[in-house]
XYZ file of C-alpha atoms in Angstrom:
749
model
C 88.772 -69.394 142.413
C 91.238 -67.513 140.213
C 92.825 -64.263 141.330
C 91.035 -62.418 138.499
C 87.582 -63.675 139.538
C 88.318 -62.777 143.142
C 89.329 -59.291 142.046
C 86.080 -58.850 140.080
C 84.067 -59.866 143.157
C 86.030 -57.367 145.275
C 85.392 -54.654 142.663
C 81.625 -55.187 142.726
C 81.647 -55.331 146.535
C 83.503 -52.008 146.720
C 81.005 -50.361 144.379
C 77.996 -51.736 146.270
C 79.306 -50.759 149.710
C 80.517 -47.330 148.577
C 77.200 -46.381 147.013
C 75.315 -47.693 150.033
C 77.408 -45.397 152.241
C 77.055 -42.448 149.831
C 73.270 -42.765 149.750
C 73.073 -43.196 153.517
C 75.146 -40.061 154.051
C 72.994 -38.259 151.486
C 69.973 -39.081 153.632
C 71.809 -37.665 156.652
C 72.663 -34.475 154.769
C 69.002 -34.111 153.762
C 67.835 -34.445 157.365
C 70.477 -32.152 158.881
C 70.756 -29.487 156.164
C 70.456 -25.871 157.357
C 66.708 -25.186 157.693
C 65.042 -22.606 155.470
C 62.849 -20.484 157.764
C 59.280 -19.436 157.040
C 60.436 -15.915 157.885
C 63.149 -13.921 159.631
C 61.839 -11.350 162.103
C 63.265 -8.935 164.669
C 62.201 -8.974 168.314
C 59.998 -5.946 167.559
C 58.117 -7.978 164.956
C 59.618 -6.525 161.749
C 59.711 -9.112 158.956
C 63.064 -8.940 157.152
C 62.879 -12.004 154.892
C 60.376 -14.749 154.096
C 60.881 -18.281 152.813
C 59.642 -17.154 149.405
C 62.273 -14.386 149.395
C 65.042 -16.901 150.128
C 63.872 -19.376 147.478
C 63.398 -16.665 144.857
C 66.761 -15.204 145.877
C 68.420 -18.516 145.075
C 66.891 -18.374 141.589
C 68.165 -14.807 141.174
C 71.628 -16.010 142.206
C 71.432 -18.842 139.689
C 70.259 -16.531 136.895
C 73.167 -14.102 137.293
C 75.667 -16.963 136.972
C 75.649 -18.367 140.510
C 79.006 -20.024 141.076
C 80.490 -18.130 138.149
C 80.372 -14.780 139.981
C 81.979 -15.178 143.369
C 81.172 -18.142 145.570
C 78.780 -19.322 148.270
C 80.128 -21.605 151.022
C 83.446 -21.505 149.134
C 82.135 -23.078 145.913
C 82.463 -20.983 142.777
C 84.779 -18.492 141.097
C 87.710 -16.575 142.512
C 87.656 -12.863 141.522
C 84.460 -11.624 143.200
C 84.180 -12.318 146.944
C 82.774 -15.337 148.638
C 79.350 -13.857 149.336
C 79.003 -15.863 152.559
C 82.237 -14.522 154.055
C 81.597 -11.044 152.663
C 78.122 -10.870 154.240
C 79.387 -12.025 157.640
C 82.212 -9.465 157.638
C 80.007 -6.562 156.550
C 77.247 -7.479 158.995
C 79.776 -7.782 161.822
C 81.345 -4.382 161.057
C 77.974 -2.641 160.770
C 76.748 -4.221 163.999
C 79.905 -3.229 165.882
C 79.446 0.406 164.868
C 75.777 0.349 165.883
C 76.660 -1.000 169.357
C 79.644 1.350 169.718
C 77.466 4.403 169.060
C 74.727 3.133 171.383
C 76.985 2.207 174.307
C 79.959 4.567 173.975
C 78.867 7.281 171.546
C 81.803 6.559 169.229
C 82.693 4.608 166.102
C 84.023 1.130 166.810
C 87.428 1.885 165.262
C 88.047 4.733 167.759
C 87.459 2.591 170.855
C 90.227 1.187 173.038
C 90.961 -2.531 172.729
C 89.078 -3.641 175.899
C 85.891 -1.926 174.717
C 86.274 -3.389 171.234
C 86.715 -6.876 172.704
C 83.646 -6.346 174.915
C 81.450 -5.440 171.936
C 82.825 -8.257 169.806
C 81.998 -10.773 172.512
C 78.440 -9.423 172.676
C 78.041 -10.059 168.968
C 79.619 -13.526 169.132
C 77.219 -14.544 171.897
C 74.196 -13.482 169.890
C 75.204 -14.255 166.293
C 76.100 -17.862 167.094
C 72.891 -18.514 169.027
C 70.397 -20.632 167.081
C 67.050 -18.839 167.316
C 65.316 -21.003 164.703
C 62.041 -22.317 166.116
C 61.443 -25.808 164.644
C 57.714 -25.520 165.340
C 56.982 -22.129 163.778
C 60.091 -22.271 161.525
C 60.803 -18.624 162.397
C 64.246 -17.116 162.990
C 64.141 -14.276 165.504
C 66.973 -11.746 165.701
C 67.583 -8.630 167.762
C 66.613 -5.180 166.527
C 70.293 -4.165 166.483
C 71.202 -7.088 164.255
C 68.268 -6.175 162.041
C 69.742 -2.675 161.621
C 73.128 -4.177 160.698
C 71.459 -6.445 158.138
C 69.688 -3.432 156.644
C 73.090 -1.833 156.008
C 74.362 -4.933 154.205
C 71.156 -5.076 152.160
C 71.576 -1.438 151.140
C 75.194 -2.107 150.085
C 74.272 -5.133 147.951
C 71.344 -3.365 146.300
C 73.794 -0.699 145.150
C 76.487 -3.225 144.208
C 74.320 -5.470 142.041
C 72.689 -2.432 140.465
C 74.214 0.575 138.785
C 75.081 2.916 141.656
C 78.003 5.133 140.596
C 79.580 5.133 144.077
C 80.423 1.419 143.697
C 81.753 1.499 140.126
C 85.313 0.827 141.329
C 84.233 -2.090 143.513
C 82.257 -3.662 140.661
C 85.337 -3.382 138.482
C 87.457 -5.037 141.178
C 84.900 -7.838 141.404
C 84.705 -8.199 137.561
C 80.953 -7.507 137.749
C 79.143 -5.789 134.944
C 77.014 -2.756 135.773
C 73.407 -3.692 136.508
C 74.243 -7.322 137.118
C 70.665 -7.581 138.389
C 68.577 -4.739 136.912
C 65.423 -5.471 138.940
C 65.444 -3.972 142.444
C 62.941 -6.626 143.551
C 65.344 -9.360 142.466
C 68.240 -7.658 144.253
C 66.210 -7.625 147.464
C 65.395 -11.311 147.028
C 69.064 -12.099 146.380
C 69.881 -10.552 149.761
C 67.531 -13.031 151.424
C 69.401 -15.978 149.917
C 72.826 -14.529 150.780
C 71.704 -13.853 154.362
C 70.501 -17.440 154.722
C 73.858 -18.794 153.525
C 75.702 -16.517 155.977
C 73.286 -17.388 158.808
C 73.996 -21.104 158.303
C 77.747 -20.421 158.304
C 77.802 -18.754 161.750
C 74.788 -20.192 163.604
C 75.491 -23.169 165.855
C 73.714 -26.399 165.065
C 71.200 -27.386 167.776
C 73.068 -28.635 170.882
C 76.478 -28.143 169.228
C 79.234 -25.527 169.448
C 79.866 -25.308 165.702
C 77.872 -23.935 162.780
C 75.925 -25.706 160.039
C 79.002 -25.317 157.801
C 81.360 -26.707 160.459
C 82.531 -23.156 161.332
C 83.532 -22.263 157.778
C 84.585 -19.582 156.736
C 87.488 -18.860 159.048
C 86.724 -15.621 160.920
C 87.795 -15.659 164.584
C 86.097 -12.304 165.233
C 82.710 -14.076 165.068
C 83.913 -17.353 166.572
C 84.434 -19.286 163.335
C 87.546 -21.329 164.062
C 88.437 -24.925 163.100
C 86.440 -27.624 164.872
C 88.073 -30.535 166.687
C 86.698 -32.925 164.017
C 88.421 -30.845 161.378
C 91.804 -31.259 163.044
C 91.518 -34.866 164.238
C 90.316 -36.296 160.927
C 92.996 -34.369 159.041
C 95.686 -36.036 161.150
C 94.101 -39.459 160.709
C 93.859 -38.915 156.939
C 97.646 -38.482 156.831
C 98.068 -41.737 158.738
C 95.753 -43.531 156.290
C 97.657 -42.018 153.362
C 101.000 -43.319 154.648
C 99.526 -46.749 155.376
C 97.981 -46.918 151.926
C 101.166 -45.887 150.126
C 103.165 -48.366 152.167
C 100.766 -51.191 151.396
C 100.616 -50.431 147.693
C 104.416 -50.076 147.494
C 104.785 -53.482 149.131
C 102.278 -54.974 146.693
C 104.045 -53.353 143.728
C 107.422 -54.694 144.866
C 106.056 -58.212 145.362
C 104.181 -58.219 142.049
C 105.586 -60.399 139.316
C 106.037 -58.313 136.179
C 105.433 -60.284 133.017
C 107.916 -59.715 130.199
C 106.682 -58.019 127.063
C 105.083 -60.358 124.513
C 106.659 -61.004 121.115
C 106.098 -57.705 119.334
C 104.573 -57.966 115.823
C 106.924 -57.126 112.969
C 104.479 -54.535 111.623
C 101.563 -52.458 112.915
C 98.688 -54.946 113.502
C 96.156 -52.228 112.664
C 97.771 -51.067 109.421
C 95.590 -53.164 107.128
C 92.327 -52.846 109.052
C 89.939 -50.584 107.168
C 87.778 -48.228 109.227
C 84.037 -48.883 109.038
C 81.570 -46.176 107.907
C 80.580 -45.405 111.511
C 84.225 -45.179 112.569
C 84.904 -42.692 109.787
C 81.851 -40.719 110.934
C 83.432 -40.439 114.397
C 86.087 -38.162 112.885
C 83.744 -35.180 113.093
C 83.616 -35.622 116.880
C 87.354 -34.980 117.065
C 87.167 -31.995 114.720
C 84.397 -30.543 116.890
C 86.337 -31.235 120.072
C 89.420 -29.344 118.864
C 87.254 -26.412 117.725
C 85.690 -26.283 121.199
C 89.171 -26.579 122.746
C 90.371 -23.519 120.811
C 87.263 -21.580 121.844
C 87.848 -22.592 125.462
C 91.432 -21.292 125.271
C 90.250 -17.907 123.964
C 87.616 -17.627 126.684
C 90.170 -18.667 129.310
C 92.442 -15.795 128.250
C 89.590 -13.288 128.464
C 88.466 -14.634 131.835
C 91.993 -14.469 133.265
C 92.404 -10.889 132.014
C 89.224 -9.790 133.786
C 91.061 -10.352 137.074
C 93.201 -7.353 136.072
C 90.819 -4.928 134.353
C 87.482 -6.273 135.637
C 85.156 -4.950 132.943
C 87.545 -4.314 130.053
C 89.762 -6.334 127.759
C 92.799 -4.135 127.045
C 90.595 -1.064 127.228
C 87.684 -2.541 125.246
C 84.486 -2.542 127.400
C 83.889 -6.203 126.631
C 81.935 -6.912 129.833
C 78.869 -5.205 128.382
C 78.559 -8.100 125.930
C 80.664 -10.871 127.501
C 80.900 -10.320 131.277
C 83.237 -12.356 133.464
C 80.418 -14.562 134.764
C 79.594 -15.570 131.175
C 83.148 -16.138 129.890
C 83.931 -18.226 132.950
C 80.712 -20.203 132.482
C 81.634 -20.986 128.899
C 85.293 -21.653 129.766
C 84.493 -24.284 132.404
C 81.585 -25.782 130.462
C 83.592 -26.116 127.258
C 86.307 -27.951 129.185
C 83.741 -30.647 129.951
C 82.265 -30.537 126.451
C 85.443 -30.895 124.392
C 87.004 -33.581 126.575
C 83.732 -35.515 126.809
C 83.267 -35.240 123.020
C 86.655 -36.898 122.481
C 85.847 -39.650 124.926
C 82.402 -40.255 123.450
C 83.974 -40.463 119.995
C 86.605 -42.848 121.342
C 83.890 -45.042 122.845
C 82.055 -45.277 119.522
C 85.279 -46.032 117.645
C 86.652 -48.622 120.063
C 83.303 -50.471 120.421
C 83.215 -51.257 116.706
C 86.943 -51.958 116.672
C 86.645 -54.553 119.435
C 83.733 -56.481 117.961
C 84.590 -55.921 114.293
C 80.828 -55.553 113.961
C 79.048 -52.664 112.245
C 75.408 -52.601 113.412
C 72.745 -51.543 110.950
C 72.200 -47.767 110.936
C 75.238 -47.289 113.216
C 76.677 -44.568 110.974
C 73.325 -42.764 110.949
C 73.148 -42.985 114.724
C 76.677 -41.587 115.094
C 75.832 -38.664 112.791
C 72.498 -37.873 114.466
C 74.108 -37.963 117.905
C 76.778 -35.525 116.701
C 74.115 -33.090 115.484
C 72.332 -33.349 118.842
C 75.553 -32.729 120.784
C 76.449 -29.661 118.708
C 72.908 -28.333 119.163
C 73.149 -28.803 122.927
C 76.570 -27.142 123.172
C 75.669 -23.977 121.301
C 72.043 -23.902 122.431
C 73.071 -24.034 126.084
C 75.716 -21.347 125.541
C 73.108 -19.053 123.975
C 70.733 -19.711 126.865
C 73.429 -18.793 129.371
C 74.089 -15.512 127.561
C 70.412 -14.524 127.685
C 70.175 -15.543 131.347
C 73.200 -13.561 132.522
C 72.010 -10.546 130.501
C 68.778 -10.940 132.525
C 66.490 -11.250 129.490
C 64.652 -14.240 130.972
C 62.333 -14.406 133.953
C 63.619 -16.572 136.792
C 61.750 -19.751 135.864
C 62.692 -19.537 132.178
C 66.298 -18.836 133.145
C 66.435 -22.041 135.168
C 64.878 -24.065 132.354
C 66.822 -22.885 129.297
C 69.302 -20.359 130.696
C 71.659 -20.837 133.637
C 71.380 -23.157 136.635
C 74.248 -21.381 138.389
C 75.978 -24.590 139.504
C 79.578 -24.926 138.328
C 80.119 -27.615 135.659
C 76.354 -28.174 135.323
C 75.559 -24.540 134.513
C 73.476 -25.315 131.441
C 69.706 -24.828 131.779
C 67.581 -27.775 132.861
C 66.152 -28.454 129.375
C 69.671 -28.630 127.890
C 70.738 -30.830 130.789
C 67.894 -33.262 130.076
C 68.731 -33.286 126.361
C 72.383 -34.021 127.152
C 71.336 -36.881 129.419
C 69.184 -38.291 126.611
C 72.141 -37.880 124.230
C 74.346 -39.878 126.590
C 71.736 -42.645 126.699
C 71.675 -42.688 122.890
C 75.469 -42.909 122.930
C 75.246 -45.828 125.360
C 72.764 -47.568 123.045
C 75.103 -47.114 120.066
C 78.086 -48.410 122.045
C 76.022 -51.371 123.275
C 74.912 -52.313 119.752
C 78.486 -52.203 118.482
C 80.230 -53.930 121.381
C 77.610 -56.613 122.093
C 79.333 -59.436 120.154
C 82.477 -58.877 122.230
C 80.489 -58.978 125.480
C 79.071 -62.452 124.789
C 82.187 -63.907 123.204
C 84.728 -65.734 125.396
C 87.895 -63.922 124.393
C 91.152 -63.490 126.286
C 90.494 -59.807 126.918
C 86.810 -60.163 127.852
C 87.308 -58.996 131.498
C 88.756 -55.680 130.287
C 85.914 -55.304 127.794
C 83.383 -55.886 130.581
C 85.036 -53.206 132.745
C 85.045 -50.862 129.758
C 81.362 -51.472 129.054
C 80.464 -51.087 132.739
C 82.158 -47.687 132.741
C 80.174 -46.753 129.597
C 76.941 -47.650 131.395
C 77.998 -45.540 134.372
C 78.927 -42.608 132.116
C 75.541 -42.815 130.436
C 73.545 -43.018 133.661
C 75.384 -41.035 136.310
C 75.125 -37.695 134.540
C 71.459 -37.996 135.479
C 72.366 -37.395 139.141
C 72.492 -33.685 138.351
C 68.762 -33.787 137.599
C 68.002 -34.697 141.221
C 68.495 -31.125 142.418
C 65.749 -28.673 141.506
C 65.024 -24.957 141.586
C 64.394 -24.818 145.326
C 66.445 -27.772 146.576
C 68.282 -26.935 149.797
C 71.772 -25.824 148.748
C 73.386 -28.556 150.872
C 71.561 -31.241 148.873
C 72.099 -29.409 145.577
C 75.860 -29.520 146.199
C 75.626 -33.202 147.132
C 74.053 -34.120 143.770
C 76.267 -31.715 141.827
C 79.400 -33.462 143.073
C 77.958 -36.803 142.034
C 78.270 -35.457 138.511
C 81.561 -33.577 138.810
C 83.435 -36.151 140.887
C 81.797 -39.525 140.176
C 80.954 -38.966 136.512
C 84.174 -37.230 135.501
C 86.807 -38.272 138.042
C 85.461 -41.772 138.677
C 83.911 -43.485 135.688
C 85.739 -41.620 132.939
C 88.940 -42.680 134.728
C 87.838 -46.329 134.557
C 86.795 -45.908 130.928
C 90.186 -44.433 130.025
C 92.150 -47.142 131.842
C 90.236 -49.856 130.002
C 90.519 -48.205 126.578
C 94.275 -47.697 126.890
C 94.793 -51.302 127.965
C 92.711 -52.628 125.082
C 94.555 -50.452 122.590
C 97.894 -51.771 123.814
C 96.567 -55.338 123.584
C 95.387 -54.735 120.004
C 98.821 -53.354 119.124
C 100.423 -56.497 120.529
C 102.325 -54.546 123.205
C 100.613 -56.172 126.191
C 99.333 -59.670 126.847
C 95.566 -59.887 127.306
C 96.023 -61.764 130.581
C 98.294 -59.047 131.930
C 95.863 -56.323 130.827
C 92.929 -58.085 132.499
C 94.628 -58.247 135.884
C 96.055 -54.731 135.645
C 92.762 -53.062 134.673
C 90.650 -54.787 137.313
C 93.237 -54.131 140.041
C 93.723 -50.502 138.992
C 89.953 -49.961 138.955
C 89.684 -51.420 142.459
C 92.405 -49.073 143.739
C 90.927 -45.972 142.089
C 87.331 -46.627 143.134
C 88.218 -47.606 146.711
C 89.038 -43.992 147.461
C 87.399 -42.356 144.476
C 83.733 -43.093 145.169
C 83.604 -41.983 148.808
C 86.332 -39.438 148.127
C 83.497 -37.390 146.609
C 82.697 -36.290 150.151
C 85.810 -34.121 150.516
C 84.004 -31.526 148.388
C 81.230 -31.327 150.992
C 83.041 -30.648 154.284
C 81.595 -27.147 154.639
C 78.495 -27.293 152.420
C 75.944 -27.350 155.225
C 76.710 -30.999 156.003
C 77.125 -32.816 159.353
C 80.567 -33.673 160.766
C 80.232 -37.309 159.639
C 80.986 -36.014 156.134
C 84.289 -34.598 157.396
C 85.278 -38.008 158.787
C 84.354 -40.063 155.713
C 85.661 -37.484 153.273
C 89.018 -37.061 155.024
C 89.810 -40.774 155.122
C 88.731 -41.672 151.601
C 90.114 -38.562 149.932
C 93.466 -39.630 151.381
C 92.991 -43.064 149.793
C 92.332 -41.308 146.464
C 95.936 -40.136 146.503
C 97.423 -43.578 147.264
C 97.512 -44.932 143.676
C 98.698 -41.548 142.396
C 101.780 -41.732 144.622
C 102.990 -44.698 142.568
C 101.685 -43.501 139.211
C 105.261 -43.209 137.950
C 105.247 -46.968 137.331
C 102.430 -46.439 134.832
C 104.446 -43.753 133.060
C 107.517 -46.006 132.822
C 105.406 -48.912 131.553
C 103.926 -46.734 128.801
C 107.259 -45.168 127.863
C 109.078 -48.486 127.470
C 106.723 -49.446 124.642
C 108.380 -46.738 122.529
C 111.590 -48.801 122.460
C 110.037 -52.053 121.312
C 109.731 -51.861 117.514
C 110.256 -49.360 114.647
C 106.581 -49.123 113.635
C 105.608 -47.882 117.074
C 106.916 -44.413 116.139
C 103.527 -43.862 114.480
C 102.025 -43.926 117.989
C 104.938 -42.171 119.688
C 103.201 -38.949 120.673
C 99.925 -40.636 121.523
C 101.842 -42.754 124.028
C 103.717 -39.657 125.227
C 100.357 -38.047 126.021
C 99.603 -41.130 128.149
C 102.940 -40.558 129.903
C 101.954 -36.905 130.454
C 98.647 -38.102 131.891
C 100.538 -40.149 134.469
C 102.728 -37.146 135.324
C 99.754 -34.815 135.820
C 97.934 -37.507 137.763
C 100.809 -37.352 140.234
C 101.263 -33.562 140.243
C 97.848 -32.092 139.411
C 95.533 -34.662 140.960
C 97.909 -36.094 143.575
C 100.143 -33.369 145.020
C 97.938 -30.333 144.310
C 94.853 -32.382 145.143
C 96.122 -33.484 148.525
C 97.213 -29.911 149.219
C 93.536 -29.006 149.498
C 91.927 -32.340 150.469
C 92.546 -32.648 154.241
C 89.770 -30.842 156.171
C 92.142 -28.522 158.050
C 93.811 -27.518 154.797
C 90.605 -26.981 152.836
C 89.165 -25.053 155.784
C 91.608 -22.229 155.070
C 92.076 -22.446 151.295
C 88.737 -23.543 149.847
C 87.890 -21.271 146.928
C 91.349 -19.719 146.695
C 93.653 -19.994 143.682
C 95.142 -23.174 145.159
C 91.863 -24.763 144.062
C 92.311 -23.314 140.573
C 95.830 -24.770 140.437
C 94.497 -28.232 141.292
C 91.598 -27.870 138.829
C 93.850 -26.911 135.910
C 96.497 -29.515 136.748
C 94.023 -32.363 137.077
C 91.320 -31.481 134.566
C 93.523 -30.416 131.668
C 96.626 -32.284 132.794
C 94.911 -35.622 133.312
C 91.670 -35.683 131.333
C 92.690 -33.244 128.605
C 96.049 -34.902 127.868
C 94.438 -38.326 128.050
C 91.689 -37.257 125.650
C 94.240 -35.991 123.133
C 96.186 -39.264 123.349
C 93.031 -41.318 122.767
C 92.014 -39.059 119.897
C 95.387 -39.495 118.161
C 95.146 -43.290 118.197
C 91.591 -43.150 116.834
C 92.620 -40.668 114.133
C 95.440 -42.995 113.160
C 92.882 -45.767 112.622
C 90.405 -43.535 110.784
C 92.983 -42.176 108.329
C 92.339 -43.684 104.920
C 96.025 -43.478 103.935
C 97.991 -44.326 107.062
C 101.293 -44.130 105.214
C 100.714 -40.368 105.056
C 100.542 -40.182 108.859
C 103.186 -37.779 110.179
C 103.849 -36.951 113.831
C 106.224 -34.019 113.324
C 103.743 -31.385 114.495
C 102.694 -33.491 117.485
C 106.095 -33.040 119.096
C 105.435 -29.300 119.346
C 101.851 -29.867 120.465
C 103.033 -32.072 123.304
C 105.705 -29.755 124.674
C 103.836 -26.472 124.268
C 100.721 -27.797 125.994
C 102.589 -29.399 128.876
C 105.149 -26.638 129.428
C 102.449 -23.974 129.051
C 100.224 -25.685 131.614
C 103.156 -26.101 134.001
C 104.104 -22.415 133.648
C 100.532 -21.323 134.460
C 100.608 -23.295 137.678
C 104.157 -22.585 138.846
C 104.391 -18.883 138.037
C 100.842 -17.717 138.696
C 97.993 -19.831 140.045
C 99.834 -21.593 142.861
C 101.793 -18.501 144.077
C 98.573 -16.420 144.141
C 96.922 -19.176 146.164
C 99.801 -19.161 148.658
C 99.587 -15.369 149.033
C 95.862 -15.731 149.754
C 96.567 -18.538 152.225
C 98.703 -16.216 154.338
C 95.998 -13.539 154.090
C 93.409 -15.988 155.464
C 95.604 -16.935 158.421
C 96.398 -13.331 159.287
C 93.053 -11.606 158.698
C 90.295 -14.129 158.011
C 88.898 -15.723 154.872
C 86.940 -12.656 153.765
C 90.177 -10.680 153.470
C 91.881 -13.203 151.157
C 89.029 -12.741 148.667
C 88.917 -8.937 148.993
C 90.248 -6.366 146.469
C 92.988 -5.496 148.982
C 94.543 -8.889 148.224
C 93.235 -9.772 144.756
C 94.275 -6.383 143.368
C 97.403 -5.921 145.455
C 100.584 -5.124 143.540
C 102.120 -8.551 144.240
C 99.070 -10.527 143.117
C 98.645 -8.396 139.995
C 102.280 -9.106 139.050
C 101.635 -12.813 139.563
C 98.512 -12.643 137.383
C 100.552 -11.068 134.567
C 103.206 -13.760 135.102
C 100.629 -16.231 133.823
C 100.735 -14.768 130.314
C 103.838 -16.643 128.988
C 102.320 -19.958 130.038
C 98.953 -19.002 128.555
C 100.526 -18.016 125.240
C 102.619 -21.198 125.064
C 99.569 -23.318 125.864
C 97.499 -21.446 123.260
C 100.195 -22.108 120.684
C 99.895 -25.817 121.450
C 96.153 -25.702 120.768
C 96.721 -23.919 117.452
C 99.364 -26.429 116.341
C 97.050 -29.302 117.274
C 94.349 -27.754 115.088
C 96.882 -27.386 112.245
C 97.816 -31.050 112.601
C 94.169 -32.002 112.284
C 93.591 -29.734 109.257
C 96.692 -31.129 107.560
C 95.545 -34.698 108.234
C 92.093 -34.028 106.798
C 93.532 -32.356 103.683
C 96.036 -35.156 103.035
C 93.365 -37.835 103.338
C 90.981 -35.998 101.014
C 93.695 -35.594 98.384
C 94.625 -39.265 98.765
C 90.976 -40.318 98.390
C 90.645 -38.270 95.181
C 93.736 -39.928 93.744
C-alpha cells in the first residue's frame, strides 16, 4: 500500500471516529443539560416563574438580539454585561441586605467582617443546593431568596424598558431605550435570565460544582475553578508540547522535493474563461461591497462602546442600535468571506475539468440572486425584530434567532441552506469529469470535492436547534456551524484550492501536492473536529466536555506552531520566474494567511483555549482579539488571495492586469488589523483579566471597568488601526472598479 493511500485511510478513520465521539458527547449533553423546571416556587407557595415563562423568555432574549446584546454563559457581545454573572451578583447583593436587616438590623455594607462572612456562608449553603425535584420538576427556594429575586426582576424591568433612573446605565451598556417595550415580555425575559443564573450556581446532583462547571468566577457564591478545569488544562499543555515535538521531528525528517521546471510563461495566460466563470465575477463584486459595509458597521459598533447610544453626538441608536450593528457586522463577515469562497468553488470546478455543463451560467446567476436576496432580506428581518415590530414567533422565523453567527431568522437560514445545496450541485456538475478521470492530481481534487460536500451539508446543523431547545444543546449545534463549517471544512477547501492553483501554475508537482494536502488535512482535522468542544466548557455541559475539549483544542494549535514553513514555501514561489509577478500579491495574501494562522488562530487562540484560561477570560476582549485575528486574518486574507487569482483568470485582457494598488491593499489591511489587536483589543482584554481575578467576572464586564479612563483610552487607541484597515478596504474596491472598467473598455475595442 502506498503512503498516499494509507494517508487517505487514516483521514477517513479520523473523520469517522471524531464524529462518532462528537455525537456521543452530544447525547451526553442532551441528557445532562440543566433541567428546565415546570415552575419555581418559594417555600410559602408563591409561584415566581413557570416553564412557559422561561421558554417565552428565551424567545424574548432572541428577539432583542440575544448574543448581540451582552452574553449568557459567556457567549455573546462585550459591552453590555454577561447577564448570567450580572444576575448572580445582583441577587447575591440583594439577598445579603435582606439577611443583614433581618438578623442585625443594618445594611450589609455596614457590618463587621465576621458578620459579613457569616451571612455570605448562609447564602452559599442555600444558593448552591439543588432543590430541583426530578419527579415534580419544581424548583423550591426560600422566601428570602424570593425577595432578592424580586429586586433583580424590578431592576431588569426598568433597565429593558424606558425608566429615566437607568438612562445612564443603558448608555453604558449600549442599550437603546425601550429595548423591550412590552412589560409582559420583560417579565418573561427575567425568567430565562434567572434560569441561566440558577444553572450557573446550582450544584449538579451528587456533585460539588454547578451545571456550568462553576462558571462564572465569583468566589463570594462559591464559584471557583473545578479540579477538572485545572488538571485538564495542565494535561493540554503536555499534549501540545508532545504534538509540536512530534510534528517538528516529522518535518525535519521529511524529504522536500525540489521545485519542478517552471514554465517559461504563465500557463493560464491563453486559457479563455467560460461563460459561467465570467458570471462568477459578480460574486467578488458583491463580496467587496459587503466587506465595505461590514467595515462601516464595525466602526459604528466599536464607537458605541464609548458613547453607547450616540455616534459623535448623533442619536443613531434609535435607528441602528448596538445590538443591530453588531449583528450585521458579524453576519456580514461570514457572508462576504463565504461569497468569495463560493465563487472560488464555482470557478475552480470548471477550471479543473475544463467542462462547462449546460445551463451552468444560468445556475451561477440564479444562485447569486438568491444569495443577495438572503443577505439583505435577513438583514431587514433583523432590523424589524430588534425594533420589536414582530411577535416572538414571527421574530424567530424571519427576524432574529439571537445566536451569534447564525442570527438570521429560521426562514432565511433554511433558504441559505438550500442555496448551499444548489451551489454544491453546480460544483458537482462542473467538477464531475475530474472526479472520474485518473489524473495526477486526483487525490487533491477528491479532498477538495469532499470539503465542498461538507460545506454544503454541515451548515444544516444549525437547523437542529429550535425555538425552545435547551440552551446547552442550542450552543452545541451552533458551534457545529461556527467551528466545523467555518474553521474545519472551509480550511480543508482552502488548502486544496491553493494546492491545485499552484499545480496549475506549474509551481508544484501534482505528487507533492497530493501528499501535502492529505497530510495537512489529517493534521488539521485531528484536533479541529473534536476541538469544537473547547467552546462548550461552561455551556451547561458535563465535565467530560472539559476533558475532550482541552486535549483536542491543544492539538488544534500543533500544526499552527509550524505554519511558518507554509509561509516560506509560498513566498519562495515569488522568486521562481518573471511572470509570477502577476500573482505576487495573491501569493502574499497566502503568506499573510499563514502569519495570522500562527498569531490569530494559534497564539491568541491558545491564550483562551485551556479550560483554566477560558474560565477567567471567556467573553472578554481577549476573545475579540482572537476572533479578529483568526476570522479576518486567516479567512479574510485567504479569501482575498483566492479572489485575486480568480479575477486574474476572469479578466478578458490579462495584459492589462496591474498589481500596483494591491501592494497598498496588502499592507494597510494587515498593519491595520495588527494595530487593532496590539493597541486596543488585547490590552483591554488584559485589563479585564486582572479585574476578574481581583473582583470576580461580573466586575470585569461592569461599567466600572468598561468605561474606566484606562479602557476608554485603549478603545480610542483602536482608531488608527481601524482607519488604516478601512483604507485598505477602499483601495481594494478601487482596484476592482479599475479592473472592471479596463476590461469593459478592452472588450469594446
